[in-house]
Coordinates of C-alpha atoms and ligand atoms in Angstrom, one line a residue:
Chain A
M1 CA 64.6 7.5 -179.3
S2 CA 64.6 7.7 -175.5
S3 CA 66.6 10.0 -173.3
S4 CA 67.4 9.8 -169.6
I5 CA 68.5 12.3 -167.2
E6 CA 71.4 11.2 -165.0
T7 CA 72.0 12.2 -161.5
P8 CA 75.3 14.1 -160.8
L9 CA 76.9 11.0 -159.4
H10 CA 75.6 8.6 -162.0
Y11 CA 79.0 7.3 -163.0
F12 CA 80.0 6.7 -159.4
H13 CA 77.2 4.2 -158.7
G14 CA 78.6 0.8 -158.0
Q15 CA 82.1 2.1 -157.1
Q16 CA 83.6 0.8 -154.0
T17 CA 86.8 1.2 -151.9
G18 CA 88.2 -1.0 -149.2
S19 CA 88.1 -4.7 -148.9
G20 CA 85.3 -7.0 -147.7
D21 CA 81.7 -5.9 -147.3
A22 CA 81.0 -2.3 -147.5
Q23 CA 80.2 -0.9 -144.0
V24 CA 79.5 2.6 -145.2
T25 CA 77.0 3.1 -147.9
I26 CA 76.6 6.4 -149.9
F27 CA 73.2 6.4 -151.5
E28 CA 72.5 9.1 -154.0
S29 CA 68.9 9.8 -154.1
P30 CA 67.0 9.8 -157.3
L31 CA 66.5 13.3 -158.8
C32 CA 64.3 15.3 -156.5
G33 CA 63.0 18.8 -156.2
H34 CA 65.1 21.4 -154.3
L35 CA 63.3 24.7 -153.6
N36 CA 65.0 27.6 -151.9
L37 CA 62.4 29.5 -149.9
R38 CA 62.8 33.0 -148.3
G39 CA 60.4 35.0 -146.3
N40 CA 59.8 36.8 -143.0
P41 CA 59.7 34.3 -140.1
Q42 CA 57.8 37.0 -138.0
D43 CA 55.1 37.1 -140.6
E44 CA 52.4 34.6 -139.4
Q45 CA 50.7 34.7 -142.9
F46 CA 53.9 33.6 -144.5
L47 CA 54.4 30.7 -142.1
E48 CA 50.9 29.6 -142.4
G49 CA 50.9 30.1 -146.3
V50 CA 53.9 27.6 -146.4
E51 CA 52.1 25.2 -144.0
S52 CA 49.0 25.1 -146.2
V53 CA 51.1 23.9 -149.1
V54 CA 53.8 21.8 -147.5
G55 CA 51.9 20.6 -144.4
V56 CA 54.4 22.0 -141.8
K57 CA 55.6 25.5 -140.9
P58 CA 59.1 26.5 -141.7
P59 CA 61.2 25.8 -138.7
T60 CA 62.3 29.0 -137.0
T61 CA 64.8 27.3 -134.6
A62 CA 68.3 27.7 -135.9
G63 CA 69.7 24.4 -137.4
S64 CA 66.6 22.4 -137.3
C65 CA 64.4 20.6 -139.9
A66 CA 61.0 19.3 -140.2
S67 CA 59.0 17.1 -142.5
S68 CA 55.6 16.4 -143.5
G69 CA 54.8 13.3 -145.7
D70 CA 57.3 13.3 -148.6
I71 CA 58.4 16.9 -148.1
S72 CA 61.3 18.0 -145.9
I73 CA 62.1 21.6 -144.9
Y74 CA 65.5 22.7 -143.6
W75 CA 66.6 25.9 -141.8
L76 CA 69.3 27.6 -143.8
G77 CA 69.2 31.0 -142.2
P78 CA 66.9 33.3 -140.2
D79 CA 64.8 33.9 -143.3
E80 CA 65.8 31.1 -145.6
W81 CA 64.9 27.4 -146.0
L82 CA 65.4 24.5 -148.4
L83 CA 62.5 22.3 -149.3
L84 CA 63.3 18.8 -150.5
L85 CA 60.4 17.0 -152.3
P86 CA 59.8 14.3 -154.9
E87 CA 60.5 15.3 -158.4
S88 CA 56.9 14.5 -159.4
R89 CA 55.6 17.3 -157.0
R90 CA 58.3 20.0 -157.7
A91 CA 56.4 22.1 -160.2
E92 CA 53.1 21.7 -158.4
V93 CA 54.5 22.8 -155.0
E94 CA 56.4 25.7 -156.5
S95 CA 53.4 27.1 -158.2
E96 CA 51.2 26.5 -155.1
L97 CA 53.7 28.4 -152.9
R98 CA 53.5 31.3 -155.4
N99 CA 49.7 31.2 -155.2
K100 CA 49.5 31.1 -151.5
L101 CA 52.3 33.5 -150.4
S102 CA 52.1 37.2 -150.8
G103 CA 54.2 40.2 -149.9
H104 CA 58.0 39.8 -149.7
F105 CA 59.0 36.3 -150.3
S106 CA 60.9 34.3 -152.9
V107 CA 60.8 30.7 -154.2
V108 CA 63.7 29.6 -156.3
D109 CA 64.0 26.2 -158.0
V110 CA 67.6 25.1 -157.3
S111 CA 67.1 21.5 -158.2
G112 CA 69.6 21.4 -161.0
G113 CA 72.4 22.7 -158.8
Q114 CA 72.4 20.2 -155.9
T115 CA 72.1 16.5 -155.2
L116 CA 71.0 14.6 -152.1
L117 CA 73.1 11.8 -150.6
N118 CA 72.3 9.5 -147.7
V119 CA 75.3 8.1 -145.9
R120 CA 74.9 5.2 -143.4
G121 CA 76.8 2.5 -141.8
D122 CA 79.0 1.7 -138.8
G123 CA 81.8 3.9 -139.8
V124 CA 79.8 6.8 -140.9
A125 CA 80.5 9.1 -137.9
D126 CA 84.2 8.6 -138.3
M127 CA 84.0 9.3 -142.0
L128 CA 82.3 12.6 -141.3
K129 CA 84.9 13.5 -138.6
K130 CA 87.5 13.3 -141.3
S131 CA 85.6 15.7 -143.5
A132 CA 84.3 18.5 -141.3
S133 CA 85.3 20.3 -138.1
Y134 CA 81.7 20.3 -136.9
D135 CA 80.8 18.0 -134.1
F136 CA 78.4 15.4 -135.5
H137 CA 78.2 13.4 -132.3
S138 CA 74.7 12.6 -131.3
N139 CA 75.0 14.7 -128.1
N140 CA 75.6 17.7 -130.2
F141 CA 73.7 16.7 -133.3
P142 CA 70.7 14.6 -132.6
A143 CA 68.1 13.6 -135.2
G144 CA 66.2 16.6 -136.5
R145 CA 69.2 18.9 -136.7
C146 CA 70.7 20.2 -139.8
V147 CA 73.8 22.3 -140.4
Q148 CA 75.6 24.0 -143.3
T149 CA 79.2 23.8 -142.8
H150 CA 82.6 23.4 -144.6
F151 CA 82.8 19.8 -145.7
A152 CA 86.1 18.5 -147.2
K153 CA 86.9 22.2 -148.1
A154 CA 83.6 22.3 -150.1
T155 CA 80.3 23.0 -148.4
A156 CA 77.4 20.8 -147.5
L157 CA 74.0 20.9 -145.7
V158 CA 74.2 17.9 -143.3
S159 CA 71.3 16.6 -141.4
K160 CA 70.7 13.7 -139.0
K161 CA 67.9 11.3 -139.8
D162 CA 65.7 9.4 -137.2
D163 CA 67.4 6.1 -138.3
G164 CA 70.8 7.4 -137.4
S165 CA 72.0 8.0 -140.9
F166 CA 73.0 11.4 -142.4
D167 CA 71.7 13.2 -145.4
L168 CA 74.1 15.4 -147.3
V169 CA 72.9 18.1 -149.8
I170 CA 75.9 19.0 -151.9
R171 CA 76.5 21.2 -155.0
R172 CA 76.3 19.4 -158.3
S173 CA 79.6 21.1 -159.3
F174 CA 81.4 19.6 -156.2
A175 CA 79.7 16.2 -156.5
D176 CA 82.5 14.3 -158.3
Y177 CA 85.1 15.7 -155.8
L178 CA 83.0 14.9 -152.8
A179 CA 82.1 11.4 -153.9
S180 CA 85.9 10.8 -154.5
W181 CA 86.6 12.3 -151.1
L182 CA 84.0 10.2 -149.3
L183 CA 85.1 7.0 -151.0
D184 CA 88.7 7.7 -149.8
A185 CA 87.6 8.6 -146.3
G186 CA 85.4 5.5 -146.0
E187 CA 88.1 3.2 -147.5
E188 CA 89.1 1.8 -144.1
F189 CA 85.5 0.7 -143.3
G190 CA 84.7 -0.4 -146.9
C191 CA 82.6 2.2 -148.7
R192 CA 80.3 1.9 -151.6
V193 CA 78.3 4.4 -153.7
V194 CA 74.9 3.3 -154.8
G195 CA 72.1 5.1 -156.5
G196 CA 69.0 4.9 -158.5
G197 CA 68.7 8.3 -160.0
E198 CA 67.7 7.4 -163.5
V199 CA 64.4 8.9 -164.7
Chain B
M1 CA 91.7 28.8 -135.0
L2 CA 89.2 31.2 -133.6
H3 CA 85.8 29.9 -132.5
I4 CA 83.2 32.5 -133.4
Y5 CA 79.7 32.5 -132.1
C6 CA 77.2 33.1 -134.9
P7 CA 74.1 34.9 -133.5
F8 CA 71.9 33.5 -136.2
C9 CA 73.1 29.8 -136.0
R10 CA 73.2 30.3 -132.3
E11 CA 76.4 28.3 -131.7
E12 CA 80.2 28.5 -132.0
R13 CA 81.7 27.5 -135.2
D14 CA 85.2 27.3 -136.5
E15 CA 86.8 30.4 -138.0
E16 CA 87.2 28.6 -141.4
E17 CA 83.4 28.9 -141.9
F18 CA 83.6 32.7 -141.7
S19 CA 85.2 35.5 -143.6
Y20 CA 86.3 38.8 -142.2
A21 CA 84.4 41.7 -143.5
G22 CA 86.1 44.8 -142.1
E23 CA 85.5 47.4 -139.5
A24 CA 81.8 47.6 -138.1
H25 CA 79.6 50.7 -137.6
I26 CA 80.9 52.5 -140.7
Q27 CA 77.9 54.4 -142.1
R28 CA 77.7 55.3 -145.7
P29 CA 77.3 59.1 -145.9
L30 CA 73.6 59.9 -146.8
D31 CA 74.6 62.5 -149.4
P32 CA 78.0 61.5 -151.0
E33 CA 77.8 64.4 -153.4
S34 CA 78.2 67.0 -150.7
L35 CA 81.4 65.5 -149.3
S36 CA 84.9 66.9 -150.0
D37 CA 87.4 64.5 -151.5
E38 CA 89.1 64.2 -148.1
E39 CA 85.9 63.3 -146.4
W40 CA 85.0 60.7 -149.1
G41 CA 88.5 59.3 -148.9
D42 CA 88.2 59.0 -145.1
Y43 CA 84.9 57.1 -145.5
L44 CA 86.3 54.8 -148.2
F45 CA 89.7 54.1 -147.0
F46 CA 90.6 55.1 -143.4
R47 CA 90.0 52.8 -140.5
T48 CA 90.7 53.1 -136.8
N49 CA 93.2 50.1 -136.8
A50 CA 92.6 49.8 -133.1
K51 CA 95.1 48.1 -130.8
G52 CA 92.9 46.4 -128.4
I53 CA 89.1 46.5 -128.4
H54 CA 87.9 46.4 -132.1
H55 CA 84.3 46.1 -133.6
E56 CA 84.3 44.2 -136.8
M57 CA 82.0 42.5 -139.2
W58 CA 82.1 38.8 -140.0
Y59 CA 80.3 36.9 -142.7
H60 CA 79.2 33.3 -142.0
I61 CA 79.8 32.3 -145.6
A62 CA 79.8 28.5 -145.2
G63 CA 76.8 28.5 -142.8
C64 CA 73.9 30.8 -142.7
R65 CA 75.4 33.3 -145.1
R66 CA 74.6 36.3 -142.8
Y67 CA 76.6 39.3 -141.6
F68 CA 77.0 40.2 -137.9
N69 CA 79.4 42.1 -135.6
V70 CA 82.1 40.9 -133.3
T71 CA 84.0 42.7 -130.6
R72 CA 87.6 41.4 -130.7
D73 CA 90.7 42.3 -128.8
T74 CA 93.4 42.7 -131.5
L75 CA 96.1 42.1 -129.0
S76 CA 94.9 38.8 -127.6
Y77 CA 92.7 37.8 -130.4
Q78 CA 90.0 37.1 -127.8
I79 CA 86.5 37.5 -129.1
L80 CA 84.4 39.2 -126.4
E81 CA 81.0 39.2 -128.0
S82 CA 79.0 38.7 -131.1
Y83 CA 76.0 40.9 -131.9
L84 CA 73.6 41.9 -134.7
I85 CA 74.5 44.6 -137.2
S86 CA 71.6 46.6 -135.9
Q87 CA 72.9 46.5 -132.4
Q88 CA 75.5 48.5 -130.5
P89 CA 78.4 46.7 -128.8
G90 CA 78.2 45.7 -125.2
V91 CA 81.9 46.0 -124.7
R92 CA 83.9 49.1 -125.6
A93 CA 87.4 50.3 -125.3
K94 CA 87.7 52.2 -122.0
Q95 CA 89.4 55.4 -123.3
T96 CA 90.2 56.2 -126.8
A97 CA 93.3 58.2 -125.8
S98 CA 95.0 55.5 -123.9
A99 CA 94.0 53.0 -126.6
E100 CA 95.9 55.1 -129.2
Q101 CA 99.0 55.1 -126.9
G102 CA 98.8 51.3 -126.7
E103 CA 98.3 51.3 -123.0
Q104 CA 94.8 49.9 -123.2
P105 CA 94.6 47.0 -120.8
N106 CA 92.7 43.9 -121.8
A107 CA 89.0 44.4 -121.4
N108 CA 89.0 41.6 -118.8
Ligands
ZN201 ZN1 75.5 31.5 -139.0

């Protein structure tokens, strides 16, 4: 007997709204590791300890993110970050952080509580405008920025990718609601949810 | 809708991202056991309810989830500054007496 773990939006994959070709695509990432990291940004040992595991120091500029290889790290607050990494490295990176860091810090695996979406396409900026009051125009929100904000009355961590698409980290418990919202907001452009989250 | 500057996120965000957290600069008594009921009641329940300049805490609940202080004019709703909990306000009411009489002019 085999079992599979489904991503939060598993049953949305393949759903589409609007007519014609979908101009907006909502891609749900396969299950990945989400680690919440806290520590003192003034502590050089903490920053270097993280760098030795992740390959990059936690960004200390508000609302910015950095990445190294297949790991991304997002600023959540002055002493709080989110690490996104492939599921296959989740346990290893978590224990490596615990080994390398000392003093007052915390590493919490929050993978089960969140899911990662990538939204892309011609209408994507307009779709986001309907969903949040934050200004996602590229003048205000260039690649490399991230922001936690109200999103369709829920919350999301939104970041802008180098290729012009947006990543959304949303809560698992709001995933159905937000997928329904995004399909509705994207209907005028044609909008489709795709994914490949089966393990 | 107020636009509130978060000193941690370092930008203005919409009020809906924040929740109000009451008057600022109220210190918990170091030795509550030594207080009279009246003093403890004052600490717990009584606030200045200022007309004009007011220092208050806000919580960036949908953003960085940090508390900070704001100086706001309760007559005009104008927000005059945001600052850290550990700091003292840069803008203060001019005279407590006139503020109580409601004659406090706008800080500008
Ligand atoms: Zn903030």
